[in-house]
């Protein structure tokens, strides 16, 4: 029944936001409709991915999660790049990463910690996650410092951005090899396989079909949402940065949010950490670099240089998330601190 | 007898600095007298707090320590804020934090390490302390970057400062709940309860009375000391920053210094770490934010934006203190390194 | 036979680069000849040091390694300082440190990790190495921030540089005392004594003689190499920074590179870490400060202020190397990540 309501909501919201878009309804109404629709289609995409993963096995399933999990963000960003809104893309990448590291992880540890005194997961995974987060910060920080300090030409800036993007993509693909093939057992953890306890929702064929359908729906709804942002931003006097980094990011990660908190409440904190940190690593090491290449193929290369305040937000998020999760032991207070850092950043971005 | 000499010194120095102040003695003489008097009254306040803690039990005792332990600093800062000397307040907050993290902790680990090959304390506490230190640095670093990069108006600057201050106070209060109520046992450590082995000095009634008396004395002597600082600074050609960050901070933390070193020499390194890091956390997460609110109530809101060199000093102190203490194992060389970082910062501040 | 070929190469390359230098051959040819000769003489110096260490025992051996191991770098830098090329000296110090932390350590962990699933060494050593790396970064970072933010006079800049240099030298000497005398056993690890398994190459007398001969040869070849750098840099349009930080650094560390990788392949990862991180610590805490004093004795004090991009390179290298090695467990993917960070920095420096 809960399922039926979900699909009803999915279809209603999708149709409503489509009608709103094509009938040129009031922009605020359009924004609200498509923002809600994004939550439903992201959830649908999540279910479809999980179901496919059930049939394809852990390794391929993990890879599919890695490929489809952040589809909403990738597709939203694609349309923003087409419109040349590079700054909004970077703001939303920033928002997505810090949203996962602080809000999703924070809510999970906090709610899980209220129920269980201490929750733990594989400490080796905690250490590798920390190192990868540091890698991501380095890859974003180095170009910003060099381009800023040495007044690089646009050409040099783009060359550096493409090379760094290539390095990140290779690093991410090898991380999949390392964590899912060569050292899978070392990073394993009972709590990390929550996907396969329940019966799959659909047959193999249906799962693949729904995965395709969901991806297409995400693509449409995301484009409608992006179209409303400009007006919306002006209407409420919000900075583009705040909308990109907080509003879009919270909406785009809705599926991760609920899944991670539910796992934490089942004492499967390893799974929650995997979703929260894993998703942010995927955006930093895979989605963002892919967008650089996409922009290059479209003839106007987006560079990898983030603004000082974006780098600050990313850097502090990585620091505190790494300090909290490195040891593989978590509690409610650590989750609370992550939420407080998110709040500080949110207020600071709002005031810009 | 040692006790009697202390009380004689306390009364003599208090009276001398009072006479010096009201009779307008030479400013250098006034400074020296009140600086020595501060050491005595801080010591008296420390004894009174401990004695009250004995009767009130561990939890309330910890809270009282948290409330009265940094009373001297809070009161000194209060008078500085009344005179609008915001820069001196921030310099002394900076000095207090780095003095605790580098000088107090460094001396404790060094002297304890010369006597014992390796000393250890609860590693979970080491990890939480590190995370809280990082939280404090983030809360000071984020406003500085945003206000600097985005040219915030004074109004926005103050709004951000008040919100961040509120978040820090809530975080600190919940840290007390976490570390003293919900997860007290997990962070416990035999060496961490040094206060209750000896007989209390005074009866319950006397303890409370002396606590009040000591706090009043600290308030007076601190104000007299602050009055002399300006002249003193000019006379010796010292920068306001150096005086605030090193002279005032060393004087104001005299009580912590001796207590922490004594605990380390008794192989109670957990207690020494608690005093040194705990005190610096209290200043960063509670005293500094309270001062922001105090200034707001007095009609002239002090912002939370520290200078680049203060942030550098705070950042490097937190990094090295976190690296040294996170694992819960210490030795003389780690203490020595902390002292060397303090020396580097001291020389750099002196040369400004 | 392998040995005989080495000595033949040593003598031939030394003579060739001498002839090239004194007969004023083409500068590119001179550069190539002396660069190859440096590899041979550095290798010779390494063998001589090891052999002396065999007779002198572990402690003195360690000290000799500490004194002679980085002789090539020290001597190259000495001639650069004589010519007033302070920026090139700092670039080569930067390059040497990041080369050891990223390239040498990265290659070792990567190649060792391909052969062994997980390699481990003493975690206490990992922690102390991390703390010392942070100490080094602090000592270079603090002067840069203070000199930059406060517009220090040249006099103050030099005073601060000399004091910081003195503090670093004392810290390094006490680290030798700590790690080789007072806490030698605590930091020990079976894999850390690879030098003494094989028979020494030479008798005691010959070892000392060869050590002196090798040091003299390194001195000559290094000077010849330095003389060619200017022309070479212009010819290929490479920035002085790139040459100093990557070309010179890779050449100057050739001996460490091969030794560390060989140890890693023998599953003696502790030895490889000791060479890679130990060598970079020696440069940061001993070689660089000694060069400051050398320049002062020569009448023109080099300051300790590095450029923002050098500090960035040093900071990120320390962060990732610390995150990878702190826990005393390594694998191929961690080595790969270090190599990728080296690549990012190399590209960025090349584009400057």
mmCIF file with all atom_site columns, N, CA and C in Angstrom, chain A residues 6-7 40-72 75 195-196 199-216 218 255-256 259 275 282:
data_model
loop_
_atom_site.group_PDB
_atom_site.id
_atom_site.type_symbol
_atom_site.label_atom_id
_atom_site.label_alt_id
_atom_site.label_comp_id
_atom_site.label_asym_id
_atom_site.label_entity_id
_atom_site.label_seq_id
_atom_site.pdbx_PDB_ins_code
_atom_site.Cartn_x
_atom_site.Cartn_y
_atom_site.Cartn_z
_atom_site.occupancy
_atom_site.B_iso_or_equiv
_atom_site.pdbx_formal_charge
_atom_site.auth_seq_id
_atom_site.auth_comp_id
_atom_site.auth_asym_id
_atom_site.auth_atom_id
_atom_site.pdbx_PDB_model_num
ATOM 1   N N  . UNK A 1 6   ? 3.231  5.619  -3.254  1.00 0.00 ? 6   UNK A N  1
ATOM 2   C CA . UNK A 1 6   ? 4.448  6.190  -3.827  1.00 0.00 ? 6   UNK A CA 1
ATOM 3   C C  . UNK A 1 6   ? 4.323  6.343  -5.342  1.00 0.00 ? 6   UNK A C  1
ATOM 4   N N  . UNK A 1 7   ? 3.825  5.267  -5.984  1.00 0.00 ? 7   UNK A N  1
ATOM 5   C CA . UNK A 1 7   ? 3.742  5.322  -7.452  1.00 0.00 ? 7   UNK A CA 1
ATOM 6   C C  . UNK A 1 7   ? 2.672  6.303  -7.909  1.00 0.00 ? 7   UNK A C  1
ATOM 7   N N  . UNK A 1 40  ? 10.415 12.301 -5.932  1.00 0.00 ? 40  UNK A N  1
ATOM 8   C CA . UNK A 1 40  ? 9.777  11.039 -6.311  1.00 0.00 ? 40  UNK A CA 1
ATOM 9   C C  . UNK A 1 40  ? 10.584 10.280 -7.368  1.00 0.00 ? 40  UNK A C  1
ATOM 10  N N  . UNK A 1 41  ? 11.005 10.980 -8.422  1.00 0.00 ? 41  UNK A N  1
ATOM 11  C CA . UNK A 1 41  ? 11.720 10.250 -9.483  1.00 0.00 ? 41  UNK A CA 1
ATOM 12  C C  . UNK A 1 41  ? 13.080 9.764  -8.995  1.00 0.00 ? 41  UNK A C  1
ATOM 13  N N  . UNK A 1 42  ? 13.725 10.544 -8.085  1.00 0.00 ? 42  UNK A N  1
ATOM 14  C CA . UNK A 1 42  ? 14.998 10.084 -7.528  1.00 0.00 ? 42  UNK A CA 1
ATOM 15  C C  . UNK A 1 42  ? 14.774 8.809  -6.726  1.00 0.00 ? 42  UNK A C  1
ATOM 16  N N  . UNK A 1 43  ? 13.684 8.782  -5.963  1.00 0.00 ? 43  UNK A N  1
ATOM 17  C CA . UNK A 1 43  ? 13.345 7.584  -5.193  1.00 0.00 ? 43  UNK A CA 1
ATOM 18  C C  . UNK A 1 43  ? 13.072 6.401  -6.108  1.00 0.00 ? 43  UNK A C  1
ATOM 19  N N  . UNK A 1 44  ? 12.363 6.645  -7.202  1.00 0.00 ? 44  UNK A N  1
ATOM 20  C CA . UNK A 1 44  ? 12.063 5.594  -8.187  1.00 0.00 ? 44  UNK A CA 1
ATOM 21  C C  . UNK A 1 44  ? 13.360 5.057  -8.797  1.00 0.00 ? 44  UNK A C  1
ATOM 22  N N  . UNK A 1 45  ? 14.252 5.987  -9.153  1.00 0.00 ? 45  UNK A N  1
ATOM 23  C CA . UNK A 1 45  ? 15.551 5.594  -9.704  1.00 0.00 ? 45  UNK A CA 1
ATOM 24  C C  . UNK A 1 45  ? 16.331 4.736  -8.701  1.00 0.00 ? 45  UNK A C  1
ATOM 25  N N  . UNK A 1 46  ? 16.260 5.142  -7.415  1.00 0.00 ? 46  UNK A N  1
ATOM 26  C CA . UNK A 1 46  ? 16.946 4.382  -6.370  1.00 0.00 ? 46  UNK A CA 1
ATOM 27  C C  . UNK A 1 46  ? 16.429 2.956  -6.283  1.00 0.00 ? 46  UNK A C  1
ATOM 28  N N  . UNK A 1 47  ? 15.095 2.801  -6.291  1.00 0.00 ? 47  UNK A N  1
ATOM 29  C CA . UNK A 1 47  ? 14.489 1.465  -6.213  1.00 0.00 ? 47  UNK A CA 1
ATOM 30  C C  . UNK A 1 47  ? 14.904 0.619  -7.413  1.00 0.00 ? 47  UNK A C  1
ATOM 31  N N  . UNK A 1 48  ? 14.851 1.224  -8.604  1.00 0.00 ? 48  UNK A N  1
ATOM 32  C CA . UNK A 1 48  ? 15.196 0.492  -9.825  1.00 0.00 ? 48  UNK A CA 1
ATOM 33  C C  . UNK A 1 48  ? 16.654 0.036  -9.783  1.00 0.00 ? 48  UNK A C  1
ATOM 34  N N  . UNK A 1 49  ? 17.536 0.936  -9.313  1.00 0.00 ? 49  UNK A N  1
ATOM 35  C CA . UNK A 1 49  ? 18.960 0.586  -9.231  1.00 0.00 ? 49  UNK A CA 1
ATOM 36  C C  . UNK A 1 49  ? 19.170 -0.586 -8.283  1.00 0.00 ? 49  UNK A C  1
ATOM 37  N N  . UNK A 1 50  ? 18.533 -0.518 -7.112  1.00 0.00 ? 50  UNK A N  1
ATOM 38  C CA . UNK A 1 50  ? 18.660 -1.590 -6.123  1.00 0.00 ? 50  UNK A CA 1
ATOM 39  C C  . UNK A 1 50  ? 18.196 -2.919 -6.677  1.00 0.00 ? 50  UNK A C  1
ATOM 40  N N  . UNK A 1 51  ? 17.073 -2.867 -7.397  1.00 0.00 ? 51  UNK A N  1
ATOM 41  C CA . UNK A 1 51  ? 16.519 -4.106 -7.924  1.00 0.00 ? 51  UNK A CA 1
ATOM 42  C C  . UNK A 1 51  ? 17.443 -4.717 -8.976  1.00 0.00 ? 51  UNK A C  1
ATOM 43  N N  . UNK A 1 52  ? 17.996 -3.873 -9.840  1.00 0.00 ? 52  UNK A N  1
ATOM 44  C CA . UNK A 1 52  ? 18.955 -4.369 -10.829 1.00 0.00 ? 52  UNK A CA 1
ATOM 45  C C  . UNK A 1 52  ? 20.172 -4.957 -10.125 1.00 0.00 ? 52  UNK A C  1
ATOM 46  N N  . UNK A 1 53  ? 20.632 -4.251 -9.066  1.00 0.00 ? 53  UNK A N  1
ATOM 47  C CA . UNK A 1 53  ? 21.803 -4.709 -8.327  1.00 0.00 ? 53  UNK A CA 1
ATOM 48  C C  . UNK A 1 53  ? 21.569 -6.097 -7.745  1.00 0.00 ? 53  UNK A C  1
ATOM 49  N N  . UNK A 1 54  ? 20.324 -6.370 -7.330  1.00 0.00 ? 54  UNK A N  1
ATOM 50  C CA . UNK A 1 54  ? 20.003 -7.665 -6.766  1.00 0.00 ? 54  UNK A CA 1
ATOM 51  C C  . UNK A 1 54  ? 20.324 -8.791 -7.750  1.00 0.00 ? 54  UNK A C  1
ATOM 52  N N  . UNK A 1 55  ? 19.949 -8.574 -9.027  1.00 0.00 ? 55  UNK A N  1
ATOM 53  C CA . UNK A 1 55  ? 20.173 -9.616 -10.041 1.00 0.00 ? 55  UNK A CA 1
ATOM 54  C C  . UNK A 1 55  ? 21.615 -9.639 -10.533 1.00 0.00 ? 55  UNK A C  1
ATOM 55  N N  . UNK A 1 56  ? 22.220 -8.463 -10.652 1.00 0.00 ? 56  UNK A N  1
ATOM 56  C CA . UNK A 1 56  ? 23.540 -8.393 -11.277 1.00 0.00 ? 56  UNK A CA 1
ATOM 57  C C  . UNK A 1 56  ? 24.664 -8.762 -10.311 1.00 0.00 ? 56  UNK A C  1
ATOM 58  N N  . UNK A 1 57  ? 24.342 -8.941 -9.039  1.00 0.00 ? 57  UNK A N  1
ATOM 59  C CA . UNK A 1 57  ? 25.370 -9.290 -8.062  1.00 0.00 ? 57  UNK A CA 1
ATOM 60  C C  . UNK A 1 57  ? 26.022 -8.061 -7.475  1.00 0.00 ? 57  UNK A C  1
ATOM 61  N N  . UNK A 1 58  ? 26.812 -8.324 -6.394  1.00 0.00 ? 58  UNK A N  1
ATOM 62  C CA . UNK A 1 58  ? 27.378 -7.229 -5.612  1.00 0.00 ? 58  UNK A CA 1
ATOM 63  C C  . UNK A 1 58  ? 28.287 -6.302 -6.408  1.00 0.00 ? 58  UNK A C  1
ATOM 64  N N  . UNK A 1 59  ? 29.245 -6.905 -7.132  1.00 0.00 ? 59  UNK A N  1
ATOM 65  C CA . UNK A 1 59  ? 30.228 -6.067 -7.814  1.00 0.00 ? 59  UNK A CA 1
ATOM 66  C C  . UNK A 1 59  ? 29.583 -5.183 -8.866  1.00 0.00 ? 59  UNK A C  1
ATOM 67  N N  . UNK A 1 60  ? 28.855 -5.821 -9.787  1.00 0.00 ? 60  UNK A N  1
ATOM 68  C CA . UNK A 1 60  ? 28.208 -5.051 -10.846 1.00 0.00 ? 60  UNK A CA 1
ATOM 69  C C  . UNK A 1 60  ? 27.157 -4.126 -10.241 1.00 0.00 ? 60  UNK A C  1
ATOM 70  N N  . UNK A 1 61  ? 26.476 -4.619 -9.202  1.00 0.00 ? 61  UNK A N  1
ATOM 71  C CA . UNK A 1 61  ? 25.489 -3.797 -8.519  1.00 0.00 ? 61  UNK A CA 1
ATOM 72  C C  . UNK A 1 61  ? 26.113 -2.536 -7.962  1.00 0.00 ? 61  UNK A C  1
ATOM 73  N N  . UNK A 1 62  ? 27.265 -2.700 -7.330  1.00 0.00 ? 62  UNK A N  1
ATOM 74  C CA . UNK A 1 62  ? 27.980 -1.539 -6.804  1.00 0.00 ? 62  UNK A CA 1
ATOM 75  C C  . UNK A 1 62  ? 28.336 -0.569 -7.915  1.00 0.00 ? 62  UNK A C  1
ATOM 76  N N  . UNK A 1 63  ? 28.792 -1.134 -9.026  1.00 0.00 ? 63  UNK A N  1
ATOM 77  C CA . UNK A 1 63  ? 29.166 -0.284 -10.155 1.00 0.00 ? 63  UNK A CA 1
ATOM 78  C C  . UNK A 1 63  ? 27.941 0.466  -10.692 1.00 0.00 ? 63  UNK A C  1
ATOM 79  N N  . UNK A 1 64  ? 26.793 -0.243 -10.752 1.00 0.00 ? 64  UNK A N  1
ATOM 80  C CA . UNK A 1 64  ? 25.572 0.410  -11.236 1.00 0.00 ? 64  UNK A CA 1
ATOM 81  C C  . UNK A 1 64  ? 25.142 1.510  -10.286 1.00 0.00 ? 64  UNK A C  1
ATOM 82  N N  . UNK A 1 65  ? 25.239 1.221  -8.986  1.00 0.00 ? 65  UNK A N  1
ATOM 83  C CA . UNK A 1 65  ? 24.945 2.251  -8.000  1.00 0.00 ? 65  UNK A CA 1
ATOM 84  C C  . UNK A 1 65  ? 25.844 3.450  -8.241  1.00 0.00 ? 65  UNK A C  1
ATOM 85  N N  . UNK A 1 66  ? 27.132 3.150  -8.481  1.00 0.00 ? 66  UNK A N  1
ATOM 86  C CA . UNK A 1 66  ? 28.098 4.220  -8.740  1.00 0.00 ? 66  UNK A CA 1
ATOM 87  C C  . UNK A 1 66  ? 27.736 4.986  -9.999  1.00 0.00 ? 66  UNK A C  1
ATOM 88  N N  . UNK A 1 67  ? 27.132 4.308  -10.960 1.00 0.00 ? 67  UNK A N  1
ATOM 89  C CA . UNK A 1 67  ? 26.841 4.973  -12.233 1.00 0.00 ? 67  UNK A CA 1
ATOM 90  C C  . UNK A 1 67  ? 25.493 5.686  -12.219 1.00 0.00 ? 67  UNK A C  1
ATOM 91  N N  . UNK A 1 68  ? 24.463 5.035  -11.623 1.00 0.00 ? 68  UNK A N  1
ATOM 92  C CA . UNK A 1 68  ? 23.129 5.631  -11.652 1.00 0.00 ? 68  UNK A CA 1
ATOM 93  C C  . UNK A 1 68  ? 22.771 6.429  -10.405 1.00 0.00 ? 68  UNK A C  1
ATOM 94  N N  . UNK A 1 69  ? 23.452 6.136  -9.293  1.00 0.00 ? 69  UNK A N  1
ATOM 95  C CA . UNK A 1 69  ? 23.071 6.744  -8.015  1.00 0.00 ? 69  UNK A CA 1
ATOM 96  C C  . UNK A 1 69  ? 23.030 8.260  -8.051  1.00 0.00 ? 69  UNK A C  1
ATOM 97  N N  . UNK A 1 70  ? 24.011 8.850  -8.719  1.00 0.00 ? 70  UNK A N  1
ATOM 98  C CA . UNK A 1 70  ? 24.044 10.304 -8.769  1.00 0.00 ? 70  UNK A CA 1
ATOM 99  C C  . UNK A 1 70  ? 23.527 10.832 -10.099 1.00 0.00 ? 70  UNK A C  1
ATOM 100 N N  . UNK A 1 71  ? 22.691 10.013 -10.767 1.00 0.00 ? 71  UNK A N  1
ATOM 101 C CA . UNK A 1 71  ? 22.207 10.392 -12.095 1.00 0.00 ? 71  UNK A CA 1
ATOM 102 C C  . UNK A 1 71  ? 21.500 11.744 -12.074 1.00 0.00 ? 71  UNK A C  1
ATOM 103 N N  . UNK A 1 72  ? 20.678 11.959 -11.045 1.00 0.00 ? 72  UNK A N  1
ATOM 104 C CA . UNK A 1 72  ? 19.934 13.227 -10.983 1.00 0.00 ? 72  UNK A CA 1
ATOM 105 C C  . UNK A 1 72  ? 20.887 14.412 -11.036 1.00 0.00 ? 72  UNK A C  1
ATOM 106 N N  . UNK A 1 75  ? 22.577 14.834 -14.441 1.00 0.00 ? 75  UNK A N  1
ATOM 107 C CA . UNK A 1 75  ? 21.690 15.328 -15.500 1.00 0.00 ? 75  UNK A CA 1
ATOM 108 C C  . UNK A 1 75  ? 21.331 16.792 -15.270 1.00 0.00 ? 75  UNK A C  1
ATOM 109 N N  . UNK A 1 195 ? 21.215 -4.186 0.928   1.00 0.00 ? 195 UNK A N  1
ATOM 110 C CA . UNK A 1 195 ? 20.344 -4.187 -0.237  1.00 0.00 ? 195 UNK A CA 1
ATOM 111 C C  . UNK A 1 195 ? 19.722 -5.545 -0.527  1.00 0.00 ? 195 UNK A C  1
ATOM 112 N N  . UNK A 1 196 ? 20.346 -6.608 -0.015  1.00 0.00 ? 196 UNK A N  1
ATOM 113 C CA . UNK A 1 196 ? 19.960 -7.914 -0.516  1.00 0.00 ? 196 UNK A CA 1
ATOM 114 C C  . UNK A 1 196 ? 19.195 -8.767 0.479   1.00 0.00 ? 196 UNK A C  1
ATOM 115 N N  . UNK A 1 199 ? 13.327 -9.231 -0.557  1.00 0.00 ? 199 UNK A N  1
ATOM 116 C CA . UNK A 1 199 ? 13.024 -9.734 -1.898  1.00 0.00 ? 199 UNK A CA 1
ATOM 117 C C  . UNK A 1 199 ? 13.074 -8.584 -2.891  1.00 0.00 ? 199 UNK A C  1
ATOM 118 N N  . UNK A 1 200 ? 13.561 -8.845 -4.098  1.00 0.00 ? 200 UNK A N  1
ATOM 119 C CA . UNK A 1 200 ? 13.578 -7.793 -5.111  1.00 0.00 ? 200 UNK A CA 1
ATOM 120 C C  . UNK A 1 200 ? 12.136 -7.424 -5.465  1.00 0.00 ? 200 UNK A C  1
ATOM 121 N N  . UNK A 1 201 ? 11.946 -6.163 -5.853  1.00 0.00 ? 201 UNK A N  1
ATOM 122 C CA . UNK A 1 201 ? 10.612 -5.684 -6.161  1.00 0.00 ? 201 UNK A CA 1
ATOM 123 C C  . UNK A 1 201 ? 10.090 -6.245 -7.473  1.00 0.00 ? 201 UNK A C  1
ATOM 124 N N  . UNK A 1 202 ? 11.012 -6.350 -8.440  1.00 0.00 ? 202 UNK A N  1
ATOM 125 C CA . UNK A 1 202 ? 10.559 -6.712 -9.784  1.00 0.00 ? 202 UNK A CA 1
ATOM 126 C C  . UNK A 1 202 ? 11.400 -7.837 -10.379 1.00 0.00 ? 202 UNK A C  1
ATOM 127 N N  . UNK A 1 203 ? 10.921 -8.379 -11.483 1.00 0.00 ? 203 UNK A N  1
ATOM 128 C CA . UNK A 1 203 ? 11.681 -9.384 -12.232 1.00 0.00 ? 203 UNK A CA 1
ATOM 129 C C  . UNK A 1 203 ? 12.886 -8.712 -12.887 1.00 0.00 ? 203 UNK A C  1
ATOM 130 N N  . UNK A 1 204 ? 13.791 -9.532 -13.419 1.00 0.00 ? 204 UNK A N  1
ATOM 131 C CA . UNK A 1 204 ? 15.010 -9.012 -14.019 1.00 0.00 ? 204 UNK A CA 1
ATOM 132 C C  . UNK A 1 204 ? 14.699 -8.036 -15.146 1.00 0.00 ? 204 UNK A C  1
ATOM 133 N N  . UNK A 1 205 ? 13.784 -8.465 -16.048 1.00 0.00 ? 205 UNK A N  1
ATOM 134 C CA . UNK A 1 205 ? 13.457 -7.620 -17.200 1.00 0.00 ? 205 UNK A CA 1
ATOM 135 C C  . UNK A 1 205 ? 12.836 -6.295 -16.784 1.00 0.00 ? 205 UNK A C  1
ATOM 136 N N  . UNK A 1 206 ? 11.855 -6.396 -15.859 1.00 0.00 ? 206 UNK A N  1
ATOM 137 C CA . UNK A 1 206 ? 11.187 -5.188 -15.381 1.00 0.00 ? 206 UNK A CA 1
ATOM 138 C C  . UNK A 1 206 ? 12.185 -4.234 -14.738 1.00 0.00 ? 206 UNK A C  1
ATOM 139 N N  . UNK A 1 207 ? 13.153 -4.780 -13.967 1.00 0.00 ? 207 UNK A N  1
ATOM 140 C CA . UNK A 1 207 ? 14.123 -3.953 -13.266 1.00 0.00 ? 207 UNK A CA 1
ATOM 141 C C  . UNK A 1 207 ? 14.907 -3.095 -14.248 1.00 0.00 ? 207 UNK A C  1
ATOM 142 N N  . UNK A 1 208 ? 15.384 -3.743 -15.313 1.00 0.00 ? 208 UNK A N  1
ATOM 143 C CA . UNK A 1 208 ? 16.181 -3.004 -16.298 1.00 0.00 ? 208 UNK A CA 1
ATOM 144 C C  . UNK A 1 208 ? 15.309 -1.960 -16.986 1.00 0.00 ? 208 UNK A C  1
ATOM 145 N N  . UNK A 1 209 ? 14.076 -2.356 -17.345 1.00 0.00 ? 209 UNK A N  1
ATOM 146 C CA . UNK A 1 209 ? 13.157 -1.419 -17.996 1.00 0.00 ? 209 UNK A CA 1
ATOM 147 C C  . UNK A 1 209 ? 12.916 -0.197 -17.107 1.00 0.00 ? 209 UNK A C  1
ATOM 148 N N  . UNK A 1 210 ? 12.603 -0.458 -15.822 1.00 0.00 ? 210 UNK A N  1
ATOM 149 C CA . UNK A 1 210 ? 12.316 0.644  -14.898 1.00 0.00 ? 210 UNK A CA 1
ATOM 150 C C  . UNK A 1 210 ? 13.543 1.541  -14.681 1.00 0.00 ? 210 UNK A C  1
ATOM 151 N N  . UNK A 1 211 ? 14.723 0.938  -14.744 1.00 0.00 ? 211 UNK A N  1
ATOM 152 C CA . UNK A 1 211 ? 15.949 1.725  -14.586 1.00 0.00 ? 211 UNK A CA 1
ATOM 153 C C  . UNK A 1 211 ? 16.056 2.748  -15.717 1.00 0.00 ? 211 UNK A C  1
ATOM 154 N N  . UNK A 1 212 ? 15.768 2.292  -16.925 1.00 0.00 ? 212 UNK A N  1
ATOM 155 C CA . UNK A 1 212 ? 15.813 3.187  -18.081 1.00 0.00 ? 212 UNK A CA 1
ATOM 156 C C  . UNK A 1 212 ? 14.730 4.257  -17.957 1.00 0.00 ? 212 UNK A C  1
ATOM 157 N N  . UNK A 1 213 ? 13.493 3.820  -17.633 1.00 0.00 ? 213 UNK A N  1
ATOM 158 C CA . UNK A 1 213 ? 12.383 4.761  -17.498 1.00 0.00 ? 213 UNK A CA 1
ATOM 159 C C  . UNK A 1 213 ? 12.699 5.820  -16.434 1.00 0.00 ? 213 UNK A C  1
ATOM 160 N N  . UNK A 1 214 ? 13.202 5.357  -15.298 1.00 0.00 ? 214 UNK A N  1
ATOM 161 C CA . UNK A 1 214 ? 13.490 6.280  -14.195 1.00 0.00 ? 214 UNK A CA 1
ATOM 162 C C  . UNK A 1 214 ? 14.546 7.299  -14.600 1.00 0.00 ? 214 UNK A C  1
ATOM 163 N N  . UNK A 1 215 ? 15.571 6.842  -15.290 1.00 0.00 ? 215 UNK A N  1
ATOM 164 C CA . UNK A 1 215 ? 16.640 7.765  -15.705 1.00 0.00 ? 215 UNK A CA 1
ATOM 165 C C  . UNK A 1 215 ? 16.091 8.841  -16.629 1.00 0.00 ? 215 UNK A C  1
ATOM 166 N N  . UNK A 1 216 ? 15.206 8.416  -17.553 1.00 0.00 ? 216 UNK A N  1
ATOM 167 C CA . UNK A 1 216 ? 14.603 9.383  -18.473 1.00 0.00 ? 216 UNK A CA 1
ATOM 168 C C  . UNK A 1 216 ? 13.737 10.392 -17.706 1.00 0.00 ? 216 UNK A C  1
ATOM 169 N N  . UNK A 1 218 ? 14.042 11.294 -14.600 1.00 0.00 ? 218 UNK A N  1
ATOM 170 C CA . UNK A 1 218 ? 14.934 12.194 -13.856 1.00 0.00 ? 218 UNK A CA 1
ATOM 171 C C  . UNK A 1 218 ? 15.453 13.283 -14.786 1.00 0.00 ? 218 UNK A C  1
ATOM 172 N N  . UNK A 1 255 ? 16.833 11.093 -2.086  1.00 0.00 ? 255 UNK A N  1
ATOM 173 C CA . UNK A 1 255 ? 16.826 9.627  -2.030  1.00 0.00 ? 255 UNK A CA 1
ATOM 174 C C  . UNK A 1 255 ? 17.897 9.114  -1.074  1.00 0.00 ? 255 UNK A C  1
ATOM 175 N N  . UNK A 1 256 ? 19.115 9.654  -1.190  1.00 0.00 ? 256 UNK A N  1
ATOM 176 C CA . UNK A 1 256 ? 20.185 9.241  -0.284  1.00 0.00 ? 256 UNK A CA 1
ATOM 177 C C  . UNK A 1 256 ? 19.800 9.507  1.172   1.00 0.00 ? 256 UNK A C  1
ATOM 178 N N  . UNK A 1 259 ? 17.326 6.899  2.658   1.00 0.00 ? 259 UNK A N  1
ATOM 179 C CA . UNK A 1 259 ? 17.924 5.568  2.704   1.00 0.00 ? 259 UNK A CA 1
ATOM 180 C C  . UNK A 1 259 ? 18.972 5.461  3.803   1.00 0.00 ? 259 UNK A C  1
ATOM 181 N N  . UNK A 1 275 ? 26.661 5.124  1.832   1.00 0.00 ? 275 UNK A N  1
ATOM 182 C CA . UNK A 1 275 ? 25.814 5.990  1.004   1.00 0.00 ? 275 UNK A CA 1
ATOM 183 C C  . UNK A 1 275 ? 26.274 7.438  1.094   1.00 0.00 ? 275 UNK A C  1
ATOM 184 N N  . UNK A 1 282 ? 31.837 9.929  -5.028  1.00 0.00 ? 282 UNK A N  1
ATOM 185 C CA . UNK A 1 282 ? 31.491 9.737  -6.424  1.00 0.00 ? 282 UNK A CA 1
ATOM 186 C C  . UNK A 1 282 ? 31.307 11.074 -7.144  1.00 0.00 ? 282 UNK A C  1
#
